[in-house]
Tab-separated table of C-alpha atoms in Angstrom:
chain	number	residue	atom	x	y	z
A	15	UNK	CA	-15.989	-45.594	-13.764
A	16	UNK	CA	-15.623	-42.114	-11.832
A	17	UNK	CA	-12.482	-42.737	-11.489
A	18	UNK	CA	-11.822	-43.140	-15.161
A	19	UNK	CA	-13.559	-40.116	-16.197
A	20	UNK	CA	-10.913	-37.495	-14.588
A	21	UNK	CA	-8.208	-39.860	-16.261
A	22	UNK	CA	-9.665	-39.224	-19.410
A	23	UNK	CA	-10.207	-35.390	-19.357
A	24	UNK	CA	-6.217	-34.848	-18.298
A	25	UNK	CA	-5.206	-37.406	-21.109
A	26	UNK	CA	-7.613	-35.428	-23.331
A	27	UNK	CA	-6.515	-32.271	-22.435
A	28	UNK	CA	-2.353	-33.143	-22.893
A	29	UNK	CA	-2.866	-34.727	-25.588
A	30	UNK	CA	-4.880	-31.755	-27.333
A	31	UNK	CA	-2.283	-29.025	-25.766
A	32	UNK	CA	0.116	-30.990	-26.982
A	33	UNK	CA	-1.107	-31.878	-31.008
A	34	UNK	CA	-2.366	-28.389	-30.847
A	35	UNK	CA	0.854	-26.847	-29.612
A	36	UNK	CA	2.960	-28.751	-32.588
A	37	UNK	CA	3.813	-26.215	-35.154
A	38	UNK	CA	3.629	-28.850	-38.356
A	39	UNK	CA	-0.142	-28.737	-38.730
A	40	UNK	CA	-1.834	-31.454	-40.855
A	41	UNK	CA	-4.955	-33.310	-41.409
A	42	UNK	CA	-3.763	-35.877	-38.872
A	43	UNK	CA	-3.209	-33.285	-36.181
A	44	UNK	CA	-6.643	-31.592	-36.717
A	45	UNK	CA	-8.392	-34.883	-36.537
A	46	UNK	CA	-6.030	-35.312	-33.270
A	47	UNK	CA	-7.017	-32.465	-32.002
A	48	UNK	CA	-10.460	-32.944	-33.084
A	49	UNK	CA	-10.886	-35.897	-31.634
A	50	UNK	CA	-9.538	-34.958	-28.222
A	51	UNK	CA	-11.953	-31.987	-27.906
A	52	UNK	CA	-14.774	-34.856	-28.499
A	53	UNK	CA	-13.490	-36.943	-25.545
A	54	UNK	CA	-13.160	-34.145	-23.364
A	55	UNK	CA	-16.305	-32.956	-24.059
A	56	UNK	CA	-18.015	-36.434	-23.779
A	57	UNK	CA	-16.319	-36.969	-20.101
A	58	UNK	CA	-17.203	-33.329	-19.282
A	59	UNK	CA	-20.773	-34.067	-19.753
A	60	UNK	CA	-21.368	-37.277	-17.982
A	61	UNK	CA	-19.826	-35.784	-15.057
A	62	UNK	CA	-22.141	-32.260	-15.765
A	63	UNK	CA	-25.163	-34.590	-15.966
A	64	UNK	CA	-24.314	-36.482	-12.508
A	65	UNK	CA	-25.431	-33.208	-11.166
A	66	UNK	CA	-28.706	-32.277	-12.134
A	67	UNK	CA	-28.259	-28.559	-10.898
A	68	UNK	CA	-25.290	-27.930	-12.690
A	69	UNK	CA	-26.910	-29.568	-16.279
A	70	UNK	CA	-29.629	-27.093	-15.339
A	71	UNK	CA	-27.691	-24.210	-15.407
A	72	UNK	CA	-24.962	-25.416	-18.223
A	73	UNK	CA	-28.397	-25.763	-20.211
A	74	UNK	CA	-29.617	-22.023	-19.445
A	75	UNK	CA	-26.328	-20.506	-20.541
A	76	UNK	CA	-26.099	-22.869	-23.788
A	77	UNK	CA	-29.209	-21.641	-24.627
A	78	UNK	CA	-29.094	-18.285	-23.650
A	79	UNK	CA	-25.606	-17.951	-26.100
A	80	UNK	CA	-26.791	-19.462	-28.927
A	81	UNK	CA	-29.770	-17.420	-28.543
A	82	UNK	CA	-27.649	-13.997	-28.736
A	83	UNK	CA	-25.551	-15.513	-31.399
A	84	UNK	CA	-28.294	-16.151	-33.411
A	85	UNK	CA	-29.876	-12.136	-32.702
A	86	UNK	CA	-26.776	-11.330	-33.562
A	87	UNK	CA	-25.850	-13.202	-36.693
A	88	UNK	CA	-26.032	-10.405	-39.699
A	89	UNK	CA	-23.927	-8.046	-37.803
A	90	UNK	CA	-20.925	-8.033	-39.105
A	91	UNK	CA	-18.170	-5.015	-38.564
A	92	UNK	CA	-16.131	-6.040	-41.776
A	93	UNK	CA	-13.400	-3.258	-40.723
A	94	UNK	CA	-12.901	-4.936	-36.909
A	95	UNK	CA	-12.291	-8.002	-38.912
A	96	UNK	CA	-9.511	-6.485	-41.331
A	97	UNK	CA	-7.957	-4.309	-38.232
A	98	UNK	CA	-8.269	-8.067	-36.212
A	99	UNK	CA	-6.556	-9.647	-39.042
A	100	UNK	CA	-3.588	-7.436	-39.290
A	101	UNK	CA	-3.238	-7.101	-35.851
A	102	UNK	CA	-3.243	-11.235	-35.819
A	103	UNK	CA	-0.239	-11.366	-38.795
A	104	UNK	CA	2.062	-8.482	-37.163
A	105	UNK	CA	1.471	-10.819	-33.795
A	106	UNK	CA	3.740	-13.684	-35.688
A	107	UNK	CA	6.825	-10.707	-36.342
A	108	UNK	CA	9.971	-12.815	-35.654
A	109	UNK	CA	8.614	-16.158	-35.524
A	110	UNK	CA	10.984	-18.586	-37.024
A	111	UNK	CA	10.088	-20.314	-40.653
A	112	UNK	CA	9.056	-23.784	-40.614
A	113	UNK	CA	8.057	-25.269	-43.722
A	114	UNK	CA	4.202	-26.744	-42.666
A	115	UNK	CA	3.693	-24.660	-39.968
A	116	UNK	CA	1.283	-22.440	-38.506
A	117	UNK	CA	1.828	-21.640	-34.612
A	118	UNK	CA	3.652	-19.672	-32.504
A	119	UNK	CA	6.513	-21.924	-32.909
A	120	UNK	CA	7.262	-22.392	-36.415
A	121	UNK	CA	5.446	-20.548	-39.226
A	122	UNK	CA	5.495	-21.016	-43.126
A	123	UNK	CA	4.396	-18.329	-45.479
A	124	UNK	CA	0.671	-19.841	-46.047
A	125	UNK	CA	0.337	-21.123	-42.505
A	126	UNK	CA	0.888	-17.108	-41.366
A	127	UNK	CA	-1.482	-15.698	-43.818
A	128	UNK	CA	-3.657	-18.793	-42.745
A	129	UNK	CA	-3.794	-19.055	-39.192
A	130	UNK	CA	-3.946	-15.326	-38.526
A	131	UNK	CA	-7.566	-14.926	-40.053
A	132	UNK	CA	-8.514	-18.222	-38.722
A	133	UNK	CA	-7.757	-16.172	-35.061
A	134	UNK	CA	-9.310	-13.124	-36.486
A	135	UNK	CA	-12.250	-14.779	-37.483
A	136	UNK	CA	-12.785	-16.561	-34.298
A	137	UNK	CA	-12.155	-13.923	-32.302
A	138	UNK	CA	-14.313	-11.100	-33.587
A	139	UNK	CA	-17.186	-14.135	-33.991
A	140	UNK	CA	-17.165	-14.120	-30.538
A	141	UNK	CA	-16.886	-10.407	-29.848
A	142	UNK	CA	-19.520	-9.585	-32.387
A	143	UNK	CA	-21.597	-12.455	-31.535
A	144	UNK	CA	-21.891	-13.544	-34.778
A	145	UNK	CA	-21.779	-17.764	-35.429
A	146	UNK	CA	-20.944	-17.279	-39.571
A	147	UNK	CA	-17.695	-15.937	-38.389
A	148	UNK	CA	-16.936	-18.475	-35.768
A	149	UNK	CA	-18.179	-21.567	-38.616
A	150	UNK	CA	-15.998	-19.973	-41.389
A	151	UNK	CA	-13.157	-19.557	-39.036
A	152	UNK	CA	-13.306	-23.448	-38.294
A	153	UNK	CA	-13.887	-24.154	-41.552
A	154	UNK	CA	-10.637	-22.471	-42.644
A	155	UNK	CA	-8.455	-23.991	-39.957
A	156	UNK	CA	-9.868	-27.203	-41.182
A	157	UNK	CA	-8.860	-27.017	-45.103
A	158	UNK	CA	-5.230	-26.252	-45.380
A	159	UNK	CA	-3.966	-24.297	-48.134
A	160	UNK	CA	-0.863	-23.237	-49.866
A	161	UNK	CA	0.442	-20.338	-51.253
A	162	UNK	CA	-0.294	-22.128	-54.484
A	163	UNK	CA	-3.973	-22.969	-53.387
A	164	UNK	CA	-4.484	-18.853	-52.832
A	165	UNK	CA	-3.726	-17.972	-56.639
A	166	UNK	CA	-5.787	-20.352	-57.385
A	167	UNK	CA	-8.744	-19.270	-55.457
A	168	UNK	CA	-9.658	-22.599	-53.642
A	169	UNK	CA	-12.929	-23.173	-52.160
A	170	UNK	CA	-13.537	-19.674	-53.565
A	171	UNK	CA	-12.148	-18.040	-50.275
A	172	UNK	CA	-9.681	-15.884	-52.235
A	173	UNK	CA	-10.675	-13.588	-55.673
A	174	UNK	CA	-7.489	-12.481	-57.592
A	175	UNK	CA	-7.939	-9.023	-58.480
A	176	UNK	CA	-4.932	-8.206	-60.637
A	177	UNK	CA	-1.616	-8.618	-61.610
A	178	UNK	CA	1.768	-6.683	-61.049
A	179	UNK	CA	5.144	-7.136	-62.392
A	180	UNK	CA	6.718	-6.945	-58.875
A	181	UNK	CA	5.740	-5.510	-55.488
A	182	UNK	CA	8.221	-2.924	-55.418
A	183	UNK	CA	6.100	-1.868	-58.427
A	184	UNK	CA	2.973	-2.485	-56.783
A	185	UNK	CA	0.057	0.837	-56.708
A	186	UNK	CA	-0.833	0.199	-53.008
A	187	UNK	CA	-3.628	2.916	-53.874
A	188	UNK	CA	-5.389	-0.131	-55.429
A	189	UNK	CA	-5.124	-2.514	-51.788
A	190	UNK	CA	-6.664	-2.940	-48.897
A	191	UNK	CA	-4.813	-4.461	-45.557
A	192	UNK	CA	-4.897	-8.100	-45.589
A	193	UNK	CA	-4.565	-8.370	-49.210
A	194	UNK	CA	-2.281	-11.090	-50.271
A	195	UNK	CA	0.632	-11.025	-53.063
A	196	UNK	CA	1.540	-14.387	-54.298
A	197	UNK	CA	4.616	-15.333	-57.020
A	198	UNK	CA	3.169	-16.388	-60.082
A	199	UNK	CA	4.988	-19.830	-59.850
A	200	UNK	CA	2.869	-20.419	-56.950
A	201	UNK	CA	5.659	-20.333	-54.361
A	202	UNK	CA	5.151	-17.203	-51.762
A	203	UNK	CA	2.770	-15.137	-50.692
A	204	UNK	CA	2.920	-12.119	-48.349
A	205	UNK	CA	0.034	-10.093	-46.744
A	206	UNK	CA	-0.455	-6.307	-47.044
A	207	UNK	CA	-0.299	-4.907	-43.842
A	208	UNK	CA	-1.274	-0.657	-44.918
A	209	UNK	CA	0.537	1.979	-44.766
A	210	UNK	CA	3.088	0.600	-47.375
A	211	UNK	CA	3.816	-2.102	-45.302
A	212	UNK	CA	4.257	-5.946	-46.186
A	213	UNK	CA	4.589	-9.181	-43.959
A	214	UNK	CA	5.936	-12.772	-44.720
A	215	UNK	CA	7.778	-15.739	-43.579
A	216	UNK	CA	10.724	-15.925	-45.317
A	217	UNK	CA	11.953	-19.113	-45.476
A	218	UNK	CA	14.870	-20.228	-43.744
A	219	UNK	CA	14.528	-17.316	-41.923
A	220	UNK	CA	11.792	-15.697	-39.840
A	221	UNK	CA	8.368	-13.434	-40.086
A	222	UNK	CA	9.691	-9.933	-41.077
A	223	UNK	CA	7.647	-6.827	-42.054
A	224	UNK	CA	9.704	-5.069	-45.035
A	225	UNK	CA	8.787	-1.362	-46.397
A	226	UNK	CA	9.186	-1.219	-49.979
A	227	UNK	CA	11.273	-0.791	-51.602
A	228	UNK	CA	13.024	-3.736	-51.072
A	229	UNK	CA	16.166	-6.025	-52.601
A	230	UNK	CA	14.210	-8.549	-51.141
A	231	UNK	CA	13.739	-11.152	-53.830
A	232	UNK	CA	10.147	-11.472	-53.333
A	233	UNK	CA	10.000	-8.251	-53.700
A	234	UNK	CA	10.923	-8.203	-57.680
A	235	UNK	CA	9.249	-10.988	-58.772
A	236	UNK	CA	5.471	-10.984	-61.021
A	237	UNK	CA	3.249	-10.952	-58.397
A	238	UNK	CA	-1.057	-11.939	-58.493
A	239	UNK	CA	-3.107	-9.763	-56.195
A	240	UNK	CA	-5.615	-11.574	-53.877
A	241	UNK	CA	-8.185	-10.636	-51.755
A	242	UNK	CA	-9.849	-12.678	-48.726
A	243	UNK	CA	-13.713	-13.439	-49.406
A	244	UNK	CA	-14.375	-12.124	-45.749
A	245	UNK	CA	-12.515	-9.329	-46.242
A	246	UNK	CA	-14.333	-7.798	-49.622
């Protein structure tokens, strides 16, 4: 039985790098991924409690980290998050469009405004010791949206705060960085970066960042204005 243990966590592991790695995201590939995570953790701890010096200390630091997580929980640097998030979306410049996806590899307009907080979310729950942001970054990764889903404010993660009859005509005085634009037909949506700046994965194309004004035809289009519940 040992000996099937190791087998497991490298199968686990490939399989997970692998699923995880795959730019078409879906519920199947979460629950893939999902469900490797569980096996490698399973395997992990039969062989961690096999050694009962090891569980020991495992045990100390679990507790010790959830312990400063929990201290920590109702600080919350909302302006680390925003710079984390735009910092995360400018990271996808020149990825190429894939319709579904939301990796490194492939990238659709929702899967980059997506993904990028889902990062930004994890990673400044971990740097700011705080286990809301970590749970609400998981909980994003875990319900997909659409560009069509943003303007209309599922799960009450986005609020719509206005309406413009194009970007190009857009008061940026009004925005914040990480706000989203999305075409009224539900189609597109692009993220504000600051500074005048937009991003977006144009389809059949790549991520770009375009200043405005802009022939870009998502750039003259009626546009709704969203904003990012963690990002008020």
């Amino acid at each position: 039985k040992s000996k099937r243990v190791p087998s497991v966590i490298i199968v686990s592991l490939i399989l997970g790098a692998v699923v995880f790695l795959f730019p078409i995201q879906s519920r199947i590939t979460r629950i893939l991924i999902l469900t490797s995570f569980l096996s490698l953790s399973i395997c992990v701890g039969y062989l961690i409690v096999k050694n009962k010096i090891i569980l020991f200390l495992c045990a100390t630091i679990c507790i010790l980290t959830v312990s400063v997580f929990i201290l920590h929980s109702e600080r919350f640097d909302q302006e680390r998050l925003r710079e984390a998030y735009i910092s995360k979306l400018t990271s996808f410049q020149n990825v190429r469009y894939i319709w579904g996806g939301e990796s490194f590899l492939g990238i659709d307009c929702s899967g980059l405004v997506r993904i990028s907080l889902v990062y930004a979310l994890v990673e400044e729950g971990i740097k700011q010791k705080n286990i809301h942001l970590l749970i609400d970054g998981v909980v994003l990764w875990w319900y997909d949206r659409s560009a069509e889903s943003i303007l209309n404010e599922y799960r009450g993660e986005t609020l719509i705060m206005g309406r413009s009859s194009s970007i190009n005509t857009l008061n940026i005085e009004d925005l914040k960085g990480g706000d989203l634009t999305i075409t009224e037909d539900g189609v597109h949506v692009l993220a504000y970066l600051g500074s005048n700046k937009w991003i977006e994965a144009e389809p059949m194309d790549k991520v770009l960042i375009i200043t405005p004004p802009s022939d870009n035809p998502w750039f003259n289009v009626p546009v709704k204005i969203a904003r990012w519940k963690y990002l008020p």
